[in-house]
Short mmCIF file of C-alpha atoms and ligand atoms in Angstrom, two decimals:
data_model
loop_
_atom_site.label_atom_id
_atom_site.label_comp_id
_atom_site.label_asym_id
_atom_site.label_seq_id
_atom_site.Cartn_x
_atom_site.Cartn_y
_atom_site.Cartn_z
CA MET A 3 -17.30 2.01 20.74
CA ASN A 4 -16.55 5.67 20.22
CA ILE A 5 -14.05 5.70 17.35
CA GLY A 6 -12.03 8.55 15.84
CA ILE A 7 -10.96 8.12 12.21
CA VAL A 8 -8.25 10.29 10.70
CA CYS A 9 -7.74 10.13 6.93
CA TYR A 10 -7.17 12.10 3.76
CA PRO A 11 -10.49 13.32 2.42
CA THR A 12 -9.34 13.23 -1.20
CA TYR A 13 -10.02 10.93 -4.16
CA GLY A 14 -7.52 8.25 -3.10
CA GLY A 15 -7.74 4.68 -1.89
CA SER A 16 -6.81 5.31 1.73
CA GLY A 17 -9.48 7.99 2.20
CA VAL A 18 -12.10 5.89 0.43
CA LEU A 19 -11.33 2.85 2.54
CA ALA A 20 -11.26 4.83 5.80
CA THR A 21 -14.59 6.46 5.01
CA GLU A 22 -16.29 3.20 4.03
CA LEU A 23 -14.91 1.58 7.18
CA GLY A 24 -16.29 4.40 9.35
CA LYS A 25 -19.69 4.26 7.67
CA GLY A 26 -19.81 0.48 8.10
CA LEU A 27 -18.90 0.73 11.79
CA ALA A 28 -21.54 3.43 12.32
CA GLN A 29 -24.16 1.17 10.75
CA LYS A 30 -23.27 -1.43 13.35
CA GLY A 31 -24.00 1.08 16.12
CA HIS A 32 -20.52 2.46 16.86
CA LYS A 33 -20.14 6.22 17.07
CA VAL A 34 -17.63 7.31 14.43
CA HIS A 35 -15.90 10.68 14.39
CA PHE A 36 -14.07 11.64 11.19
CA ILE A 37 -11.32 14.17 11.77
CA THR A 38 -9.81 15.73 8.66
CA TYR A 39 -9.36 19.02 6.79
CA ARG A 40 -12.28 18.55 4.40
CA GLN A 41 -15.42 16.46 4.18
CA PRO A 42 -14.23 13.07 2.81
CA THR A 43 -15.40 12.40 -0.77
CA ARG A 44 -17.42 9.35 0.20
CA LEU A 45 -18.97 11.02 3.26
CA ASN A 46 -21.62 12.67 1.16
CA SER A 47 -24.91 12.08 2.95
CA PHE A 48 -26.33 12.08 6.44
CA GLN A 49 -25.82 8.93 8.44
CA GLN A 50 -26.76 8.05 11.98
CA ASN A 51 -23.77 7.78 14.39
CA VAL A 52 -21.39 9.63 12.07
CA PHE A 53 -19.76 12.89 13.14
CA TYR A 54 -17.38 15.11 11.24
CA HIS A 55 -14.78 17.44 12.74
CA GLU A 56 -12.98 19.79 10.37
CA VAL A 57 -9.40 20.77 11.09
CA SER A 58 -8.82 24.42 10.43
CA THR A 59 -5.40 25.98 10.30
CA ALA A 60 -4.49 29.52 11.27
CA ASP A 61 -2.66 31.54 8.63
CA TYR A 62 0.23 33.67 9.83
CA PRO A 63 2.72 35.66 7.72
CA LEU A 64 5.65 33.84 9.34
CA PHE A 65 4.47 30.48 8.01
CA GLU A 66 5.67 29.60 4.59
CA TYR A 67 4.11 26.16 5.20
CA THR A 68 0.98 26.07 7.32
CA PRO A 69 1.63 23.64 10.22
CA TYR A 70 -1.25 21.24 9.53
CA ASP A 71 0.27 18.58 11.80
CA THR A 72 0.02 20.89 14.79
CA ALA A 73 -3.56 21.88 13.97
CA LEU A 74 -4.55 18.23 13.55
CA THR A 75 -2.88 17.29 16.85
CA SER A 76 -4.81 20.02 18.68
CA LYS A 77 -8.04 18.89 17.04
CA LEU A 78 -7.41 15.27 18.05
CA VAL A 79 -6.81 16.30 21.66
CA ASP A 80 -10.03 18.29 21.61
CA VAL A 81 -12.17 15.57 20.00
CA VAL A 82 -10.78 12.75 22.14
CA MET A 83 -11.55 14.75 25.29
CA HIS A 84 -14.94 16.15 24.41
CA ALA A 85 -16.39 13.31 22.35
CA GLU A 86 -14.87 10.84 24.83
CA LEU A 87 -13.31 8.65 22.17
CA ASP A 88 -12.20 5.13 23.08
CA ILE A 89 -9.77 4.64 20.23
CA LEU A 90 -8.17 6.49 17.30
CA HIS A 91 -7.68 4.84 13.93
CA VAL A 92 -5.39 6.77 11.59
CA HIS A 93 -5.11 5.96 7.89
CA TYR A 94 -1.90 6.59 5.94
CA ALA A 95 1.14 6.94 8.16
CA ILE A 96 2.23 10.40 7.03
CA PRO A 97 1.66 12.53 9.00
CA HIS A 98 -1.23 10.86 10.78
CA ALA A 99 0.68 8.30 12.84
CA ALA A 100 3.14 10.87 14.19
CA VAL A 101 0.29 13.27 14.92
CA ALA A 102 -1.64 10.57 16.79
CA PHE A 103 1.48 9.78 18.83
CA MET A 104 1.84 13.45 19.78
CA ALA A 105 -1.86 13.75 20.67
CA LYS A 106 -1.58 10.63 22.82
CA GLN A 107 1.34 12.15 24.77
CA ILE A 108 -0.61 15.37 25.37
CA LEU A 109 -3.68 13.44 26.48
CA LYS A 110 -1.58 11.41 28.93
CA THR A 111 -0.79 14.64 30.77
CA LYS A 112 -4.53 15.08 31.17
CA GLY A 113 -5.02 11.59 32.57
CA ILE A 114 -6.36 10.06 29.34
CA ASN A 115 -4.76 6.97 27.80
CA ILE A 116 -6.06 6.75 24.24
CA PRO A 117 -4.80 3.89 22.05
CA PHE A 118 -4.22 4.52 18.36
CA ILE A 119 -4.06 2.15 15.41
CA THR A 120 -2.17 3.02 12.25
CA THR A 121 -3.24 1.51 8.94
CA LEU A 122 -0.54 1.50 6.28
CA HIS A 123 -2.00 1.92 2.81
CA GLY A 124 0.85 1.83 0.34
CA THR A 125 2.71 4.89 -0.82
CA ASP A 126 3.12 5.93 2.83
CA ILE A 127 5.63 3.03 2.87
CA THR A 128 6.68 2.38 -0.70
CA LEU A 129 7.02 5.71 -2.43
CA VAL A 130 6.90 8.52 0.10
CA GLY A 131 7.50 6.90 3.48
CA ASN A 132 10.94 5.56 2.60
CA HIS A 133 12.17 9.02 1.52
CA SER A 134 14.85 10.33 3.86
CA SER A 135 12.74 13.34 4.78
CA PHE A 136 10.04 11.08 6.24
CA ALA A 137 11.59 7.68 7.04
CA PRO A 138 12.73 8.19 10.68
CA VAL A 139 9.35 9.61 11.65
CA VAL A 140 7.45 6.86 9.83
CA GLU A 141 9.54 4.15 11.50
CA PHE A 142 9.19 5.71 14.95
CA SER A 143 5.46 6.25 14.67
CA ILE A 144 4.81 2.72 13.41
CA ASN A 145 6.83 1.30 16.33
CA ASN A 146 4.95 3.52 18.77
CA SER A 147 1.45 2.85 17.51
CA ASP A 148 -0.67 0.66 19.78
CA GLY A 149 -1.70 -1.39 16.75
CA VAL A 150 -0.58 -1.49 13.12
CA THR A 151 -2.38 -2.93 10.12
CA ALA A 152 -1.36 -3.22 6.48
CA VAL A 153 -3.78 -3.66 3.59
CA SER A 154 -1.98 -6.66 2.08
CA ASP A 155 0.60 -9.28 3.01
CA ASN A 156 2.88 -7.73 0.43
CA LEU A 157 2.69 -4.30 2.08
CA LYS A 158 3.42 -5.88 5.46
CA LYS A 159 6.47 -7.58 3.94
CA GLN A 160 7.65 -4.36 2.32
CA THR A 161 7.23 -2.45 5.58
CA LEU A 162 9.30 -5.01 7.46
CA SER A 163 12.04 -4.95 4.84
CA THR A 164 12.12 -1.15 4.50
CA PHE A 165 12.10 -0.17 8.19
CA ASN A 166 13.39 -1.49 11.46
CA ILE A 167 10.04 -2.56 12.88
CA ASN A 168 9.57 -4.09 16.33
CA LYS A 169 5.79 -4.10 16.23
CA GLU A 170 3.45 -6.87 15.07
CA ILE A 171 1.74 -5.82 11.82
CA LYS A 172 -1.64 -7.37 11.11
CA THR A 173 -2.81 -7.73 7.52
CA ILE A 174 -6.39 -6.65 7.07
CA HIS A 175 -7.23 -6.55 3.38
CA ASN A 176 -9.26 -3.85 1.67
CA PHE A 177 -12.98 -4.65 1.47
CA ILE A 178 -15.96 -3.94 -0.72
CA ASP A 179 -19.64 -3.21 -0.14
CA LEU A 180 -21.25 -5.70 -2.50
CA LYS A 181 -24.67 -4.10 -2.04
CA ARG A 182 -23.35 -0.97 -3.70
CA PHE A 183 -20.79 -2.46 -6.09
CA GLN A 184 -22.69 -4.97 -8.16
CA LYS A 185 -23.53 -5.45 -11.80
CA THR A 186 -26.80 -3.70 -12.52
CA ASN A 187 -28.60 -3.38 -15.81
CA LYS A 188 -27.47 -0.13 -17.40
CA ASP A 189 -28.19 -1.03 -21.04
CA HIS A 190 -29.40 2.48 -21.90
CA PHE A 191 -26.17 3.86 -20.52
CA LYS A 192 -24.07 1.31 -22.41
CA LYS A 193 -25.83 2.28 -25.65
CA ALA A 194 -24.86 5.91 -25.06
CA ILE A 195 -21.22 5.06 -24.36
CA ALA A 196 -20.78 2.30 -26.92
CA PRO A 197 -23.57 2.73 -29.49
CA ASP A 198 -22.13 0.21 -31.93
CA GLY A 199 -21.44 -2.49 -29.36
CA GLU A 200 -17.80 -1.44 -28.83
CA LYS A 201 -15.98 -3.05 -25.91
CA VAL A 202 -15.74 -0.70 -22.94
CA ILE A 203 -12.35 -0.60 -21.22
CA THR A 204 -12.10 1.29 -17.93
CA HIS A 205 -9.40 2.76 -15.74
CA VAL A 206 -9.96 4.53 -12.41
CA SER A 207 -7.23 6.33 -10.48
CA ASN A 208 -5.83 9.64 -9.38
CA PHE A 209 -3.62 9.79 -12.50
CA ARG A 210 -0.34 9.90 -10.62
CA LYS A 211 2.88 8.62 -12.21
CA VAL A 212 2.76 5.50 -10.02
CA LYS A 213 -0.43 4.44 -11.84
CA ARG A 214 1.36 4.32 -15.23
CA THR A 215 -1.66 5.85 -16.92
CA ASP A 216 0.35 6.26 -20.13
CA ASP A 217 0.51 2.44 -20.25
CA VAL A 218 -3.29 2.42 -20.01
CA ILE A 219 -3.48 4.55 -23.16
CA ARG A 220 -0.89 2.42 -25.01
CA ILE A 221 -2.59 -0.86 -24.03
CA PHE A 222 -5.90 0.56 -25.15
CA GLN A 223 -4.48 1.64 -28.50
CA LYS A 224 -3.48 -1.98 -29.19
CA ILE A 225 -6.88 -3.30 -28.08
CA HIS A 226 -8.54 -0.76 -30.33
CA GLN A 227 -6.46 -1.89 -33.29
CA ALA A 228 -7.83 -5.39 -32.72
CA MET A 229 -11.50 -4.62 -32.05
CA PRO A 230 -13.94 -1.70 -31.84
CA SER A 231 -13.54 -0.30 -28.35
CA THR A 232 -13.73 2.78 -26.21
CA LEU A 233 -11.72 3.75 -23.10
CA LEU A 234 -13.21 5.42 -20.03
CA MET A 235 -10.65 7.29 -17.95
CA ILE A 236 -12.21 7.99 -14.54
CA GLY A 237 -10.53 10.27 -12.00
CA ASP A 238 -8.07 13.04 -12.52
CA GLY A 239 -4.61 14.11 -11.49
CA PRO A 240 -1.18 15.35 -12.50
CA GLU A 241 -0.76 13.08 -15.56
CA ARG A 242 -3.96 14.22 -17.28
CA GLN A 243 -2.35 16.72 -19.66
CA ASN A 244 0.36 14.24 -20.75
CA LEU A 245 -2.29 11.63 -21.39
CA GLU A 246 -4.29 13.90 -23.64
CA GLU A 247 -1.13 14.68 -25.60
CA LEU A 248 -0.38 10.97 -25.92
CA CYS A 249 -3.89 10.33 -27.24
CA ARG A 250 -3.34 13.04 -29.87
CA THR A 251 -0.03 11.49 -30.91
CA LEU A 252 -1.64 8.06 -31.17
CA HIS A 253 -4.73 9.48 -32.97
CA ILE A 254 -7.19 7.90 -30.56
CA CYS A 255 -8.68 11.02 -28.92
CA ASP A 256 -12.18 10.24 -30.15
CA LYS A 257 -12.02 6.79 -28.54
CA VAL A 258 -10.91 7.95 -25.09
CA ARG A 259 -13.32 9.68 -22.74
CA TYR A 260 -12.07 11.53 -19.68
CA LEU A 261 -14.94 11.48 -17.20
CA GLY A 262 -13.28 13.19 -14.23
CA LYS A 263 -13.89 12.34 -10.58
CA GLN A 264 -17.13 10.38 -10.61
CA ASP A 265 -19.20 9.52 -7.55
CA ALA A 266 -21.29 6.69 -9.00
CA ILE A 267 -18.34 4.61 -10.19
CA GLU A 268 -20.41 1.44 -9.90
CA GLU A 269 -22.66 2.64 -12.75
CA LEU A 270 -19.67 3.03 -15.05
CA LEU A 271 -18.26 -0.31 -13.97
CA ALA A 272 -21.65 -1.87 -14.74
CA VAL A 273 -21.12 -1.08 -18.44
CA SER A 274 -17.41 -2.00 -18.51
CA ASP A 275 -15.99 -5.12 -20.15
CA LEU A 276 -12.44 -4.89 -18.84
CA PHE A 277 -10.50 -2.96 -16.19
CA LEU A 278 -6.85 -1.95 -16.62
CA MET A 279 -4.46 -1.36 -13.71
CA PRO A 280 -0.83 -1.34 -14.92
CA SER A 281 0.53 0.34 -11.74
CA GLU A 282 4.22 0.60 -10.94
CA SER A 283 3.42 -0.06 -7.30
CA GLU A 284 0.07 -1.01 -5.77
CA SER A 285 -0.30 -2.23 -2.22
CA PHE A 286 -3.73 -3.76 -2.83
CA GLY A 287 -5.70 -2.21 -5.70
CA LEU A 288 -9.06 -1.19 -4.26
CA ALA A 289 -10.21 0.16 -7.65
CA ALA A 290 -9.59 -3.29 -9.19
CA LEU A 291 -11.64 -4.91 -6.42
CA GLU A 292 -14.51 -2.50 -7.10
CA ALA A 293 -14.38 -3.50 -10.77
CA MET A 294 -14.34 -7.21 -9.93
CA ALA A 295 -17.38 -6.81 -7.68
CA CYS A 296 -19.18 -5.46 -10.76
CA GLU A 297 -18.09 -8.57 -12.71
CA VAL A 298 -15.36 -6.83 -14.64
CA PRO A 299 -12.17 -8.87 -15.27
CA VAL A 300 -8.87 -7.11 -14.59
CA VAL A 301 -5.63 -6.96 -16.55
CA SER A 302 -3.04 -5.54 -14.21
CA SER A 303 0.63 -5.45 -13.41
CA ASN A 304 1.95 -7.96 -10.90
CA ALA A 305 3.21 -5.21 -8.58
CA GLY A 306 2.84 -5.25 -4.79
CA GLY A 307 -0.35 -6.79 -3.46
CA LEU A 308 -2.14 -7.06 -6.82
CA PRO A 309 -1.62 -10.86 -6.97
CA GLU A 310 -3.58 -11.10 -3.69
CA VAL A 311 -6.58 -9.59 -5.45
CA ASN A 312 -6.38 -10.39 -9.16
CA ILE A 313 -5.87 -14.11 -9.70
CA GLU A 314 -3.78 -14.98 -12.73
CA GLY A 315 -5.78 -16.74 -15.44
CA GLN A 316 -8.98 -16.67 -13.38
CA THR A 317 -10.17 -13.14 -12.63
CA GLY A 318 -7.83 -11.58 -15.20
CA TYR A 319 -4.11 -11.54 -15.89
CA LEU A 320 -1.00 -10.19 -14.20
CA CYS A 321 1.91 -8.99 -16.34
CA ASP A 322 5.26 -7.43 -15.58
CA VAL A 323 5.24 -3.69 -14.91
CA GLY A 324 5.60 -1.83 -18.21
CA ASP A 325 4.88 -4.85 -20.42
CA VAL A 326 2.28 -3.09 -22.54
CA GLU A 327 2.50 -5.77 -25.26
CA ALA A 328 1.58 -8.59 -22.84
CA MET A 329 -1.20 -6.59 -21.18
CA ALA A 330 -2.74 -5.78 -24.57
CA LYS A 331 -2.44 -9.41 -25.71
CA ARG A 332 -4.13 -10.68 -22.53
CA SER A 333 -6.88 -8.06 -22.82
CA ILE A 334 -7.62 -9.07 -26.40
CA GLU A 335 -7.65 -12.75 -25.38
CA ILE A 336 -10.33 -12.08 -22.75
CA LEU A 337 -12.42 -9.76 -24.89
CA SER A 338 -12.40 -11.76 -28.10
CA ASP A 339 -13.99 -14.92 -26.70
CA GLU A 340 -17.49 -14.47 -25.24
CA SER A 341 -17.52 -17.70 -23.24
CA ARG A 342 -14.05 -17.12 -21.80
CA HIS A 343 -15.06 -13.56 -20.95
CA GLN A 344 -18.08 -14.89 -19.05
CA VAL A 345 -15.92 -17.29 -17.01
CA PHE A 346 -13.58 -14.42 -16.05
CA LYS A 347 -16.56 -12.25 -15.08
CA ASN A 348 -17.96 -14.99 -12.82
CA ASN A 349 -14.56 -15.60 -11.25
CA ALA A 350 -14.08 -11.87 -10.67
CA LEU A 351 -17.31 -11.68 -8.69
CA ALA A 352 -16.50 -14.84 -6.71
CA GLN A 353 -13.09 -13.43 -5.78
CA ALA A 354 -14.59 -10.04 -4.81
CA GLU A 355 -16.95 -11.86 -2.45
CA GLN A 356 -13.93 -12.94 -0.40
CA PHE A 357 -13.43 -9.26 0.45
CA ASP A 358 -17.04 -8.53 1.38
CA ILE A 359 -17.26 -5.75 3.98
CA GLN A 360 -19.39 -8.12 6.08
CA ASN A 361 -16.34 -10.39 6.46
CA ILE A 362 -13.70 -7.70 7.02
CA LEU A 363 -15.53 -5.30 9.39
CA PRO A 364 -15.65 -7.84 12.25
CA ILE A 365 -11.87 -8.29 11.88
CA TYR A 366 -11.37 -4.56 12.50
CA GLU A 367 -13.83 -4.64 15.44
CA GLU A 368 -12.00 -7.56 17.04
CA TYR A 369 -8.68 -5.82 16.52
CA TYR A 370 -10.00 -2.65 18.20
CA GLU A 371 -11.16 -4.77 21.17
CA GLU A 372 -7.77 -6.48 21.37
CA ILE A 373 -5.84 -3.18 21.34
CA LEU A 374 -8.23 -1.61 23.85
CA ALA A 375 -7.85 -4.58 26.18
CA GLY A 376 -4.04 -4.32 25.96
CA VAL A 377 -4.04 -0.62 26.79
CA THR A 378 -6.48 -1.06 29.69
CA ALA A 379 -4.28 -3.83 31.12
CA ASP A 380 -1.19 -1.55 30.86
CA SER A 381 -2.74 1.45 32.63
O1 GMT B 403 -2.33 5.59 -4.71
C1 GMT B 403 -3.53 5.68 -4.59
O2 GMT B 403 -4.35 5.45 -5.46
C2 GMT B 403 -4.06 6.18 -3.30
C3 GMT B 403 -3.47 5.39 -2.19
C4 GMT B 403 -3.72 6.07 -0.91
O3 GMT B 403 -2.98 5.70 -0.02
O4 GMT B 403 -4.57 6.93 -0.78
O5 GMT B 403 -4.04 4.09 -2.28
C5 GMT B 403 -3.44 3.07 -1.61
O6 GMT B 403 -4.40 2.61 -0.68
C6 GMT B 403 -5.49 1.85 -1.19
C7 GMT B 403 -6.43 1.50 -0.04
O7 GMT B 403 -5.78 0.78 0.95
C8 GMT B 403 -4.93 0.61 -1.90
O8 GMT B 403 -5.99 -0.18 -2.40
C9 GMT B 403 -4.03 1.09 -3.05
O9 GMT B 403 -3.48 -0.05 -3.66
C10 GMT B 403 -2.93 1.97 -2.52
N1 GMT B 403 -2.19 2.58 -3.65
C11 GMT B 403 -0.91 2.29 -3.89
O10 GMT B 403 -0.26 1.49 -3.25
C12 GMT B 403 -0.29 3.00 -5.05
#
């Protein structure tokens, strides 16, 4: 198949998932065209069958806001026509689903009937999509997509309860490449990070409010009071400054390391003992899955789709949003008993294996075939 993938290129779950999906499909022989405004973070080396089309916008003094949607629509029309795409797969509804709808209408006037699939990732429904300035467009573009997927059953449920949806939504969970994300021996690295055998606690996100990164710091402070430990904060974002101030107030600055946006996350996860994800809202929790694949148990909130990934009492624990006390207590429970810790590590890996890319990719391929067949029958 000749597949166009539209996504955000930034350090966020939807862009990561879209890029890994495209790379996986290309490895299976499909031709994959990424269409976005910047090279996606995880599209960082040459790969056979992968093409990249950058959307450029024209500046004009009249524009206070550059009309990216229009530029992306024009680029989609161009790529669909000239690269002869069979299908478009857009990740994150805003604005991608509406843009794909518009491109489809333009292409119809040129005799091309291109189907498009929208994958809902989370905040495009829960936090941003339901805002009055976006909601009617999100609802319309979901209902007018040829296919719609959500990354968890919970997100599907939330979409159906938030909007008036007349379209079947298929859950296709996030996936993981277990060849890349696996526990490797990084003892030298662990010695550098935790020279006195401290426990290594890790958090990865884009440090937005929804991630409740201040809870991460407060949970860690309690763990640190109970045992020697160090916290790795991976990623970056708007909450960073507040977090540093909180660390100063709690006098734990020397125990918290801000590592920024890292590429080789699996190497840091390989030296981690526990992963924290106290999010306010989380449709799936791809970062938690990456940790679990590296045999790192997870203490998380029970928000959104997290219970579909992190299994209570097996791969980690799920606590109410904001319950820092409970999350710290559960973390200490796991970390203070070697044999229990080992059981959680094994369970985490076993659970991650359920989401192996090898199992999920064929589901996307079959779904593409199904949508293509429907569109061909209609035309
Ligand atoms: O919020 C983020 O971290 C980024 C966000 C996105 O849409 O880019 O991630 C969402 O998509 C991921 C991949 O499907 C999911 O694993 C995350 O749970 C989801 N984030 C939220 O729902 C907050």
